[in-house]
PDB file of C-alpha atoms in Angstrom:
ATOM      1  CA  UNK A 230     -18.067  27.407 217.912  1.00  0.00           C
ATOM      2  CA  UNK A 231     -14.134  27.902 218.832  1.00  0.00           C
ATOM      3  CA  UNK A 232     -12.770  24.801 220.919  1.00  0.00           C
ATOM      4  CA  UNK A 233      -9.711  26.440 223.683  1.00  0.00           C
ATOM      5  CA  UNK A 234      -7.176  24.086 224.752  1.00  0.00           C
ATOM      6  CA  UNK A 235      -8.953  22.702 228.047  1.00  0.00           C
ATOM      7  CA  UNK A 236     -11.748  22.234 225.731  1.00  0.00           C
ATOM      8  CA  UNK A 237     -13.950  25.218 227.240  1.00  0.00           C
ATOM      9  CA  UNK A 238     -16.287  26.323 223.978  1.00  0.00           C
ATOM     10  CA  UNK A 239     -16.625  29.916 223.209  1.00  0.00           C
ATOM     11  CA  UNK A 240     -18.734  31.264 221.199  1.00  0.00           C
ATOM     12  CA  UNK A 241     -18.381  33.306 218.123  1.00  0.00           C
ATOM     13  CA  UNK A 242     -17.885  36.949 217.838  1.00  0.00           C
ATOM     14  CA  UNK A 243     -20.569  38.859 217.198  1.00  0.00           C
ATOM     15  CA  UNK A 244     -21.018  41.367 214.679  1.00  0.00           C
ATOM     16  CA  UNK A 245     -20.095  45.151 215.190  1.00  0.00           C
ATOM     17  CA  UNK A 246     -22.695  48.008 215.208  1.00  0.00           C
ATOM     18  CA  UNK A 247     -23.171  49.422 211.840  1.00  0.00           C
ATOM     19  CA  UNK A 248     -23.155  52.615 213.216  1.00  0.00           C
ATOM     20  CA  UNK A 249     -20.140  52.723 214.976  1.00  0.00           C
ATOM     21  CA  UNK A 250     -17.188  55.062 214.721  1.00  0.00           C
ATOM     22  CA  UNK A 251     -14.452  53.966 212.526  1.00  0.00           C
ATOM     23  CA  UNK A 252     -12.219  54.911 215.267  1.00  0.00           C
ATOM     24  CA  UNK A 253     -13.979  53.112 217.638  1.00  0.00           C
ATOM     25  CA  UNK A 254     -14.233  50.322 215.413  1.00  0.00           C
ATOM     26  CA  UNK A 255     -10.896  50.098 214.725  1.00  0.00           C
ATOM     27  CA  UNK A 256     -10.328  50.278 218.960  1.00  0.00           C
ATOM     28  CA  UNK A 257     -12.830  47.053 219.104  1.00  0.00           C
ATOM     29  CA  UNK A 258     -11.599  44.795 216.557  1.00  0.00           C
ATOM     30  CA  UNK A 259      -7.626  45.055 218.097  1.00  0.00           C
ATOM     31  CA  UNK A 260      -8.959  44.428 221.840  1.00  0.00           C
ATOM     32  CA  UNK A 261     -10.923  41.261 220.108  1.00  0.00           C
ATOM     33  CA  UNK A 262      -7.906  40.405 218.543  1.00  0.00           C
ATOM     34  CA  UNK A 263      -5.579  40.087 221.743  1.00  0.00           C
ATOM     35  CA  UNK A 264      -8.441  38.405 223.755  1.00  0.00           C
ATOM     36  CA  UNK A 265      -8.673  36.046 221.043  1.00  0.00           C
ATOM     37  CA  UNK A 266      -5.153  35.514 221.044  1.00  0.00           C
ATOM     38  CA  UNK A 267      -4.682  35.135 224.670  1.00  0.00           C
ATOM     39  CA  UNK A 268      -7.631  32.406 224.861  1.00  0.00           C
ATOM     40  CA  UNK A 269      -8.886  33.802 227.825  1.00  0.00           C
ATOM     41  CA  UNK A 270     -12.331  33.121 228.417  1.00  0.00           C
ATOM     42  CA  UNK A 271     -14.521  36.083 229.755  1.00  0.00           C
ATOM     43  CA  UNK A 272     -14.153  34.956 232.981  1.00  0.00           C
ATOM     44  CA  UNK A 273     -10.760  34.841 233.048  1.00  0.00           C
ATOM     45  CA  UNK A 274     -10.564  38.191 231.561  1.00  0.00           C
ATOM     46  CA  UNK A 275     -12.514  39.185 234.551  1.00  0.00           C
ATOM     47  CA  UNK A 276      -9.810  37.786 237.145  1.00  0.00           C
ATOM     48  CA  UNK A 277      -7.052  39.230 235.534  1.00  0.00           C
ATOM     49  CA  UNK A 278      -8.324  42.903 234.384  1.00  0.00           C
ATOM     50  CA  UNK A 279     -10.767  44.050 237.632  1.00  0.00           C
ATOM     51  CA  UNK A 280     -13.817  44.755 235.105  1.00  0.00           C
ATOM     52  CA  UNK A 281     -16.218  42.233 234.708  1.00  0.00           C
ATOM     53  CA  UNK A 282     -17.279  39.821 231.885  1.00  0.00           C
ATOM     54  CA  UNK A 283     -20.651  41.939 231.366  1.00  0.00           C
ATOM     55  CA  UNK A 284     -18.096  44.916 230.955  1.00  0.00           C
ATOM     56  CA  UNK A 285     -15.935  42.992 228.743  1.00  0.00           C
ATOM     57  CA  UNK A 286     -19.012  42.418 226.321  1.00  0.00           C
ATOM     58  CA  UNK A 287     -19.991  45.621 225.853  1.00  0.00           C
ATOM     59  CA  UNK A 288     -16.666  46.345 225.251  1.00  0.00           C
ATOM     60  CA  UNK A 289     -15.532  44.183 222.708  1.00  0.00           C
ATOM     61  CA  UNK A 290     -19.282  44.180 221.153  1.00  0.00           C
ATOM     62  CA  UNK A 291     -19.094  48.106 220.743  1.00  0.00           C
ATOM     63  CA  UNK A 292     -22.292  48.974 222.354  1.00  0.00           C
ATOM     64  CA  UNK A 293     -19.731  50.773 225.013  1.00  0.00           C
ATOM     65  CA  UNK A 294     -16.329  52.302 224.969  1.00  0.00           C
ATOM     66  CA  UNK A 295     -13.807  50.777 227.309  1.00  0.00           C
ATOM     67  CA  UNK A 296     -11.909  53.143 229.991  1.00  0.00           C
ATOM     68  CA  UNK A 297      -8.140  53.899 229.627  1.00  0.00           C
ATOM     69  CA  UNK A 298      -7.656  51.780 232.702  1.00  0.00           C
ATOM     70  CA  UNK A 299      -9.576  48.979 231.140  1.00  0.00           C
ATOM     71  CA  UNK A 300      -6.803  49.062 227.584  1.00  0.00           C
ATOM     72  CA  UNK A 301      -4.065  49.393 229.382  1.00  0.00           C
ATOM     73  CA  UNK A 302      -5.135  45.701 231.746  1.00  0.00           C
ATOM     74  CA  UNK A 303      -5.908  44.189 228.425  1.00  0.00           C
ATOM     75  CA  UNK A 304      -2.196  45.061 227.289  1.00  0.00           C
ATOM     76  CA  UNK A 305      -0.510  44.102 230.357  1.00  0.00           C
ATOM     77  CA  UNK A 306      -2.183  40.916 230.790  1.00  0.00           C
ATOM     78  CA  UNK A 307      -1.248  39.985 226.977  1.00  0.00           C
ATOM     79  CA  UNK A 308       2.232  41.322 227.163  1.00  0.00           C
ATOM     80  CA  UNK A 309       0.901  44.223 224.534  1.00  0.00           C
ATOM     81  CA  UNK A 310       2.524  47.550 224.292  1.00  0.00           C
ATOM     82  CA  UNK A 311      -0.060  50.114 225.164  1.00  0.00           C
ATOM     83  CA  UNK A 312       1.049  53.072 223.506  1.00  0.00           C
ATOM     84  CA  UNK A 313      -0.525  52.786 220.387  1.00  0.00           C
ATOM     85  CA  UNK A 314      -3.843  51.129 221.938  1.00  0.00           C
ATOM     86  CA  UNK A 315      -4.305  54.213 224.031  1.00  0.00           C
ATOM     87  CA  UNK A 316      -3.956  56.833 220.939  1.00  0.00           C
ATOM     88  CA  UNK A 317      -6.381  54.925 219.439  1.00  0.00           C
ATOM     89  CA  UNK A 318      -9.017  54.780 222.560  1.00  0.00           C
ATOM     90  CA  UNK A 319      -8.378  58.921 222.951  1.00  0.00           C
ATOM     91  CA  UNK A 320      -9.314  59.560 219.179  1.00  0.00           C
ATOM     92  CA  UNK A 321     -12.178  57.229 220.103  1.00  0.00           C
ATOM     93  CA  UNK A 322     -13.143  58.649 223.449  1.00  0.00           C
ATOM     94  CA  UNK A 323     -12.864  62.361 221.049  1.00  0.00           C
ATOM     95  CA  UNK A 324     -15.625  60.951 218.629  1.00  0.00           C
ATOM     96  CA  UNK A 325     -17.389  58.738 220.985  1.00  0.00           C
ATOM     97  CA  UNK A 326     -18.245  61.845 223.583  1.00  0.00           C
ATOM     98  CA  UNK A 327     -18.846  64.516 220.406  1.00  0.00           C
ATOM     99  CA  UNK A 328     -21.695  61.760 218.795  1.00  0.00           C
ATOM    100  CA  UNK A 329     -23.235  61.892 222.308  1.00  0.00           C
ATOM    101  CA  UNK A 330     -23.303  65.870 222.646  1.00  0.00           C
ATOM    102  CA  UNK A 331     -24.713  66.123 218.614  1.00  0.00           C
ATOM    103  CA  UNK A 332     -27.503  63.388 219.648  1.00  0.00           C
ATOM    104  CA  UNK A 333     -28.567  65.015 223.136  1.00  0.00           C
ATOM    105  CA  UNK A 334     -28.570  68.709 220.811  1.00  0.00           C
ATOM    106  CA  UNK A 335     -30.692  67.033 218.226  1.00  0.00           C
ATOM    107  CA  UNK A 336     -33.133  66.138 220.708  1.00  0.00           C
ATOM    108  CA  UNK A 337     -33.006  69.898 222.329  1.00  0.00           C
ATOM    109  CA  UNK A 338     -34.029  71.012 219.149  1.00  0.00           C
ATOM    110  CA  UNK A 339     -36.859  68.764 218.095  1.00  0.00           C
ATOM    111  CA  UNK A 340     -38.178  69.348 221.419  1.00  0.00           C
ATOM    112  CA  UNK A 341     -38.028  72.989 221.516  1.00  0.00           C
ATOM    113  CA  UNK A 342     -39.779  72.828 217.792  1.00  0.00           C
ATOM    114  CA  UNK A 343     -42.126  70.976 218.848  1.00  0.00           C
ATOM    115  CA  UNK A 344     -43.247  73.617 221.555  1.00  0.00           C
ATOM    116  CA  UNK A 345     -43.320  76.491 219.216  1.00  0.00           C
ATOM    117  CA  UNK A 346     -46.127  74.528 216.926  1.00  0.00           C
ATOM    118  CA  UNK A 347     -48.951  76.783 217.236  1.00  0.00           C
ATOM    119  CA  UNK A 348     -52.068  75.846 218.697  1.00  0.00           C
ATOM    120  CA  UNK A 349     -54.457  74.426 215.710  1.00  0.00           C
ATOM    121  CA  UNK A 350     -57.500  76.584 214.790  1.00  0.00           C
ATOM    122  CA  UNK A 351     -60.767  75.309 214.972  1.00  0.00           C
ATOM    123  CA  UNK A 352     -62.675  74.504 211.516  1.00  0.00           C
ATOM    124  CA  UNK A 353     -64.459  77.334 210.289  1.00  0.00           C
ATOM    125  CA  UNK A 354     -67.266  75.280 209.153  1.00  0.00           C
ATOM    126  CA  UNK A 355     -67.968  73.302 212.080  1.00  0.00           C
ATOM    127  CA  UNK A 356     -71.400  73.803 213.684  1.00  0.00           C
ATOM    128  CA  UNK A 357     -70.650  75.156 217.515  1.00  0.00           C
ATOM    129  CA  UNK A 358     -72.250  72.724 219.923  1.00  0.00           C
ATOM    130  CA  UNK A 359     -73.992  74.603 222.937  1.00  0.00           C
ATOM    131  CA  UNK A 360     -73.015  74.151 226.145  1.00  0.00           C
ATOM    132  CA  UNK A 361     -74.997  71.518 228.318  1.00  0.00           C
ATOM    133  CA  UNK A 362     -77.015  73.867 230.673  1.00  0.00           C
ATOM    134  CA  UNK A 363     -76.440  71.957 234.257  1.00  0.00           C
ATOM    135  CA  UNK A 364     -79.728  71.340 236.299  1.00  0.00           C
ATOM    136  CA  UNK A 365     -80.535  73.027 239.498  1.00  0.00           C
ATOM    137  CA  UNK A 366     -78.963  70.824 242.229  1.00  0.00           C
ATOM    138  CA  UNK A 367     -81.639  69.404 244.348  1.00  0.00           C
ATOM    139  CA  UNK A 368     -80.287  70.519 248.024  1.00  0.00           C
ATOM    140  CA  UNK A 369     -79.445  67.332 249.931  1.00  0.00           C
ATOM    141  CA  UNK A 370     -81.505  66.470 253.136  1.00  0.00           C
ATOM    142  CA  UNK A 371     -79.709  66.997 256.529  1.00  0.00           C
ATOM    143  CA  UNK A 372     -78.519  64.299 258.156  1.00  0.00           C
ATOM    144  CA  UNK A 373     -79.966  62.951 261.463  1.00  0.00           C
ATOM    145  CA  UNK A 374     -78.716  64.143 264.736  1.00  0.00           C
ATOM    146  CA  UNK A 375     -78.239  61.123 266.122  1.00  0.00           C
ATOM    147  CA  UNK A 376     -75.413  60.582 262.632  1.00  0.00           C
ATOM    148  CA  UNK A 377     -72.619  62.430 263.425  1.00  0.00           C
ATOM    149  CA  UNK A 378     -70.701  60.412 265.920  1.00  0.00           C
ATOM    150  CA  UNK A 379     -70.792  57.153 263.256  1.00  0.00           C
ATOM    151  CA  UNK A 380     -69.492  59.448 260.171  1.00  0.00           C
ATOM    152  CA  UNK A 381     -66.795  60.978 262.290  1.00  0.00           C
ATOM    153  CA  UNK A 382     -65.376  57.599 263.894  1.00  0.00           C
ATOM    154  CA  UNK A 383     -65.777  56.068 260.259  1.00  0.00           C
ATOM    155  CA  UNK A 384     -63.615  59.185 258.920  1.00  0.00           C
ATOM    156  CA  UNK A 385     -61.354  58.495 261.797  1.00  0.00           C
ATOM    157  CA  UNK A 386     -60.911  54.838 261.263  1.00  0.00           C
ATOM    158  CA  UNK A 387     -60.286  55.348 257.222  1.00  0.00           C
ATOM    159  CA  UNK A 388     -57.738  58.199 257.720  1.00  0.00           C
ATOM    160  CA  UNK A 389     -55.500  56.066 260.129  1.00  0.00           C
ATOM    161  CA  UNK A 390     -55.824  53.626 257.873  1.00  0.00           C
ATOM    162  CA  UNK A 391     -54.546  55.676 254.632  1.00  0.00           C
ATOM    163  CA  UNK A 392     -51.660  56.954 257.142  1.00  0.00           C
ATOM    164  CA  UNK A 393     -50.593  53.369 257.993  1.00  0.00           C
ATOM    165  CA  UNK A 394     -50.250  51.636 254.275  1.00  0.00           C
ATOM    166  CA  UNK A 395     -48.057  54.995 253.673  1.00  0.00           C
ATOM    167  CA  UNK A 396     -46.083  54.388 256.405  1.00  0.00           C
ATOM    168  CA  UNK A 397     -45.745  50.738 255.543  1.00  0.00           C
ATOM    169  CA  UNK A 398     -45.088  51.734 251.644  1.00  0.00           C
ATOM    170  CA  UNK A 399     -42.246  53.938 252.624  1.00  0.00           C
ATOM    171  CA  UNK A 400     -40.366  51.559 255.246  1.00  0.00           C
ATOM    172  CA  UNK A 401     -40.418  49.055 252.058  1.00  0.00           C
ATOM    173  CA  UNK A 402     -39.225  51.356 250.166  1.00  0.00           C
ATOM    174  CA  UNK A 403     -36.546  52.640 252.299  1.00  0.00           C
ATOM    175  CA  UNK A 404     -35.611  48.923 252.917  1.00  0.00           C
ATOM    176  CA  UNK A 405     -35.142  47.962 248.482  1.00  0.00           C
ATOM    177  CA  UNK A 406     -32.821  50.761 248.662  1.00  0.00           C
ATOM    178  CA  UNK A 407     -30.652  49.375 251.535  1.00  0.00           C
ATOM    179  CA  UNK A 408     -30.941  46.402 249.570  1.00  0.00           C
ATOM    180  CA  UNK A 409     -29.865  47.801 246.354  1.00  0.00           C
ATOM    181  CA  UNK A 410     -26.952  49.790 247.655  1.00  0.00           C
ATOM    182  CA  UNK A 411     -25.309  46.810 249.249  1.00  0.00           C
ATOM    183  CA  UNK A 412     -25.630  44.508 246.311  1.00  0.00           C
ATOM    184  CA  UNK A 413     -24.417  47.170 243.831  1.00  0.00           C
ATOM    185  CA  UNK A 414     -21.800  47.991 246.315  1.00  0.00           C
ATOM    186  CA  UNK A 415     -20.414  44.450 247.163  1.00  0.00           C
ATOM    187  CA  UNK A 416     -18.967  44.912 243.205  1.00  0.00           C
ATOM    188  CA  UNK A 417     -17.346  47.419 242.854  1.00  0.00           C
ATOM    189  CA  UNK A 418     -15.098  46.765 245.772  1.00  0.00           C
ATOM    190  CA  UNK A 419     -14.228  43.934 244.048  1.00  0.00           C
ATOM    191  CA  UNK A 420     -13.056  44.903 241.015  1.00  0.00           C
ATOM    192  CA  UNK A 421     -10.845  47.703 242.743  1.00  0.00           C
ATOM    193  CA  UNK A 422      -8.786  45.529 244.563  1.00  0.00           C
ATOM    194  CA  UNK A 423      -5.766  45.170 242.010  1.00  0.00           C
ATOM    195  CA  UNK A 424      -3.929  41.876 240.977  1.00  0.00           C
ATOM    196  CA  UNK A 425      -0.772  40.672 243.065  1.00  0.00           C
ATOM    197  CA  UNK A 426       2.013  41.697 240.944  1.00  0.00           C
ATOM    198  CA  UNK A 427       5.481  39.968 240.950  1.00  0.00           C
ATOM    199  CA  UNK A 428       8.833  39.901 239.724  1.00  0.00           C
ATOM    200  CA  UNK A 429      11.196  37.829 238.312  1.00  0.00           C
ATOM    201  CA  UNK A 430      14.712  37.515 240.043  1.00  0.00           C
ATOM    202  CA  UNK A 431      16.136  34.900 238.321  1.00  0.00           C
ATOM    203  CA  UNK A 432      19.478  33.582 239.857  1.00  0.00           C
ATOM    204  CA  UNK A 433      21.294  30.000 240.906  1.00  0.00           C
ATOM    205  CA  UNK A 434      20.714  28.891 244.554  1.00  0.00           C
ATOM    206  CA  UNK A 435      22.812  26.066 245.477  1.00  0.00           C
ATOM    207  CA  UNK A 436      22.879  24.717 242.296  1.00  0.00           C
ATOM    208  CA  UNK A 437      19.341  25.322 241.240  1.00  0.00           C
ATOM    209  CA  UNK A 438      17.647  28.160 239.044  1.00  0.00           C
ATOM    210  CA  UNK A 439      15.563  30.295 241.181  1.00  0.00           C
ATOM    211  CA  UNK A 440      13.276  33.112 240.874  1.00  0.00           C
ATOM    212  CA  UNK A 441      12.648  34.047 244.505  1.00  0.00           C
ATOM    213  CA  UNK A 442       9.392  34.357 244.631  1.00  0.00           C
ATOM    214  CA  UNK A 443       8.086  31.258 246.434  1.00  0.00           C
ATOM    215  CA  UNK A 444      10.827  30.037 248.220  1.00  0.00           C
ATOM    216  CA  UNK A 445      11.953  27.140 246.475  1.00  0.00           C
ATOM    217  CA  UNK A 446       8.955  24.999 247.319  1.00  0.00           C
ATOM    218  CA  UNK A 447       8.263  22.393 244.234  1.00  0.00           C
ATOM    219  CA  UNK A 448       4.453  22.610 245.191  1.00  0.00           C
ATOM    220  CA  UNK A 449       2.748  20.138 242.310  1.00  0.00           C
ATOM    221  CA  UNK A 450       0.517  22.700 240.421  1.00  0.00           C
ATOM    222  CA  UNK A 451      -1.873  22.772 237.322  1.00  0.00           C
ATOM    223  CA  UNK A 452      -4.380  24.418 235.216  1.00  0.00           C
ATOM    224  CA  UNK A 453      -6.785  26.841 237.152  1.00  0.00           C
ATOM    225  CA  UNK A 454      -3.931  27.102 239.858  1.00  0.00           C
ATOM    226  CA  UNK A 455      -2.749  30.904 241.172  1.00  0.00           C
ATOM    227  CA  UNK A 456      -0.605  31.905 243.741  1.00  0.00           C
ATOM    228  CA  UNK A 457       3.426  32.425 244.064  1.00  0.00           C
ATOM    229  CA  UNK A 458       4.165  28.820 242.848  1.00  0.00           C
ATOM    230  CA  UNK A 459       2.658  29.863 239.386  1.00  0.00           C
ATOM    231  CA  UNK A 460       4.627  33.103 239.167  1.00  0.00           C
ATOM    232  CA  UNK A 461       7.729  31.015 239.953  1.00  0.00           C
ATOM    233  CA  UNK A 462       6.886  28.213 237.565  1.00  0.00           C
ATOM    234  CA  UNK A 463       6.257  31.548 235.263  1.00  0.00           C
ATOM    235  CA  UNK A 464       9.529  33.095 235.749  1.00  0.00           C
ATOM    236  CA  UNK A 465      11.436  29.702 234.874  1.00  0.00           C
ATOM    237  CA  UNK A 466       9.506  28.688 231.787  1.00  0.00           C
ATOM    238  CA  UNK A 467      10.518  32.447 230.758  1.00  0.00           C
ATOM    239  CA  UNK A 468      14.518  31.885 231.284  1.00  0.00           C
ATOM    240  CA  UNK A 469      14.120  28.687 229.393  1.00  0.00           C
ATOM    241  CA  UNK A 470      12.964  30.804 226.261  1.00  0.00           C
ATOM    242  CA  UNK A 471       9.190  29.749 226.865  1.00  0.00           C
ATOM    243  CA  UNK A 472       6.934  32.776 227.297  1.00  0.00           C
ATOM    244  CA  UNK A 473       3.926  31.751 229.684  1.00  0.00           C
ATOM    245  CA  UNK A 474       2.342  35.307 229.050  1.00  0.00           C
ATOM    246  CA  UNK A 475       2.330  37.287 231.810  1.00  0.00           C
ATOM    247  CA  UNK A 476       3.957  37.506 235.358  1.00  0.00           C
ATOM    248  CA  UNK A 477       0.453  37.059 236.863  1.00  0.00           C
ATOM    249  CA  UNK A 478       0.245  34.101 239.013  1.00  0.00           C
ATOM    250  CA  UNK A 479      -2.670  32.692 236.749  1.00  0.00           C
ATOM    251  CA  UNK A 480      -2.798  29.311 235.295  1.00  0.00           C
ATOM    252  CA  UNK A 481      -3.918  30.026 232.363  1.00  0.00           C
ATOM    253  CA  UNK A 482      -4.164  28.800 228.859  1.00  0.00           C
ATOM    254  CA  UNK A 483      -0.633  30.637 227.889  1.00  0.00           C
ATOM    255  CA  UNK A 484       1.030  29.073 230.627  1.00  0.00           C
ATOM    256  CA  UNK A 485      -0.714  25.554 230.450  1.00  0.00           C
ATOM    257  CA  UNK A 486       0.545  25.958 226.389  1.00  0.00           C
ATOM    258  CA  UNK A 487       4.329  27.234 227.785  1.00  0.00           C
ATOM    259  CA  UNK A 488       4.226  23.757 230.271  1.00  0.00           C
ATOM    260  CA  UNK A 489       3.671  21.014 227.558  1.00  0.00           C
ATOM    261  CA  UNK A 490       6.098  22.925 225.007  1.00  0.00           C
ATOM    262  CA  UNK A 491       8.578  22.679 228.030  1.00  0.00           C
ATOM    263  CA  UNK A 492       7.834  19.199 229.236  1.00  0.00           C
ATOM    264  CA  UNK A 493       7.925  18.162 225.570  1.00  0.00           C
ATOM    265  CA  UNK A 494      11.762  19.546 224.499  1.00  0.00           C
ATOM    266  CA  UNK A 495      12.600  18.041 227.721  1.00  0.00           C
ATOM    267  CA  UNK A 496      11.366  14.479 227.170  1.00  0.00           C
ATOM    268  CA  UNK A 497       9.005  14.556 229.833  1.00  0.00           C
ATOM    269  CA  UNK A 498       5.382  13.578 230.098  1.00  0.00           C
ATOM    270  CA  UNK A 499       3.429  16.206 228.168  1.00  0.00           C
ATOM    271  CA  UNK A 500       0.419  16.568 230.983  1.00  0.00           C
ATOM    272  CA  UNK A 501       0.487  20.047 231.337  1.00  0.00           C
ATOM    273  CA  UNK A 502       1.133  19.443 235.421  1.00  0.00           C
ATOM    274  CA  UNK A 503       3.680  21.164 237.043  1.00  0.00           C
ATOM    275  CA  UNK A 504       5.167  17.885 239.574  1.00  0.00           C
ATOM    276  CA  UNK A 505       8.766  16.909 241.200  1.00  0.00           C
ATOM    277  CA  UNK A 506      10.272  15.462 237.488  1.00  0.00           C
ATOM    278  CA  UNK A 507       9.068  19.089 235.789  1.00  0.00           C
ATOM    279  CA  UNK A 508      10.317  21.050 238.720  1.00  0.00           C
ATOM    280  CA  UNK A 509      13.307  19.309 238.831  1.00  0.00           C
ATOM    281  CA  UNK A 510      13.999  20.247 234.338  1.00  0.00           C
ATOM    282  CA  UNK A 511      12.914  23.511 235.275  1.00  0.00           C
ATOM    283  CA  UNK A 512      14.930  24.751 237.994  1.00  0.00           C
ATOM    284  CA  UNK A 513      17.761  22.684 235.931  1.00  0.00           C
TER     285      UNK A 513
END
């Protein structure tokens, strides 16, 4: 087991598929890499790309090839360039789609083969076994006059009741579906709302380093925090020379790391919490 700063436990990659494309192989191992490197957890990976931990294991397990969309979040969120990530996911995508046509035309095939078999012949030497000569049907007696109104209100009463467990079959039916389609719709909205993004204007307000994003407030932040202050906090630990990661907002493991390096060279309390005494060094 891997131990992350805040002392979260993650577990050990696990092995590729044998069978996988080099190319996509290759496309796996560097997206591992950089979400290794970033300690992000897989629900913080979540948070910041859109796509979901589930997503995020079939992606970096290679049972399923990430989107273009999907590479390029990774890269942003690690401060990656993208270019080359992308020319490797398009020679992927190339081989990934053209294993999927051969496999679906390799079962066309077998299938169509295995409709041409001809029918097999009967043994020549087996002893033909005569048809079972059916008895004379004995003709039923006719039923009593006084008979036919019971049979028809007992047909009656068994058709309605066929017609009403339909009926109840379908509205049960009909109401899964509802159910279904909000819960897989609930989602996707979700993940398509994008991140906040923000930037960086770095400049001296009455005598104080600035990055004018949340006002000047010295709001006492920490780990797990998100919002303008940590953007701000973000932006300053960057003109200091101490990269944070991102411009995200997230309180992360990269910026908790980029605090205590800070609150260290300046002799503060290494605590990893943003307060008036860190505020104060950072804004300088």
């Amino acid at each position: 087991m891997l131990t992350t700063a805040v002392g979260e436990t993650l577990p050990r990659s696990k092995p590729l598929p044998a069978e996988l494309d080099p190319s996509a192989r290759q496309l796996a191992i560097r997206l591992r890499r950089l979400k290794d490197h970033s300690e992000l957890t897989m629900r913080q990976l979540a948070a910041k790309t859109g796509y979901s931990a589930k997503s995020w294991e079939r992606y970096l397990g290679g049972t399923s090839l990430p989107s273009r969309e999907a590479v390029e979040a990774l890269a942003r969120i690690t401060g990656t360039d993208p270019v080359p990530l992308l020319a490797l996911h398009e020679v992927a995508a190339d081989s990934w789609d053209g294993r999927r046509a051969g496999a679906s035309a390799h079962s066309r095939d077998e299938q169509g083969e295995r409709m041409q078999e001809p029918p097999t012949p009967p043994d020549d030497g087996a002893l033909a076994v005569p048809a079972a000569r059916t008895p004379p049907r004995t003709p039923e007696p006719e039923p009593a006059p006084g008979r036919f109104p019971h049979l028809a209100l007992t047909a009656g009463i068994a058709a309605l009741a066929v017609a009403l467990s339909v009926a109840l079959l379908l509205m049960l039916r009909l109401d899964d579906d509802v159910s279904q389609a909000a819960v897989t719709a609930s989602p996707r909205t979700t993940a398509a709302s994008p991140p906040p993004s923000y930037t960086c204007r770095i400049a001296r307000v009455d005598g104080r380093w600035s990055a004018g994003i949340n006002k000047g407030r010295d709001t006492e932040i920490g780990y797990g925090a998100g919002g303008a202050d940590v953007a701000e906090a973000q932006c300053l630990l960057r003109r200091a020379g101490i990269s944070p990661g991102g411009i995200d907002g997230m309180f992360g493991p990269l910026t908790l790391r980029a605090v205590k390096t800070f609150q260290e060279r300046a002799g503060l309390t290494v605590d990893g919490m943003l307060g008036p005494r860190s505020w104060k060094a950072l804004r300088g």
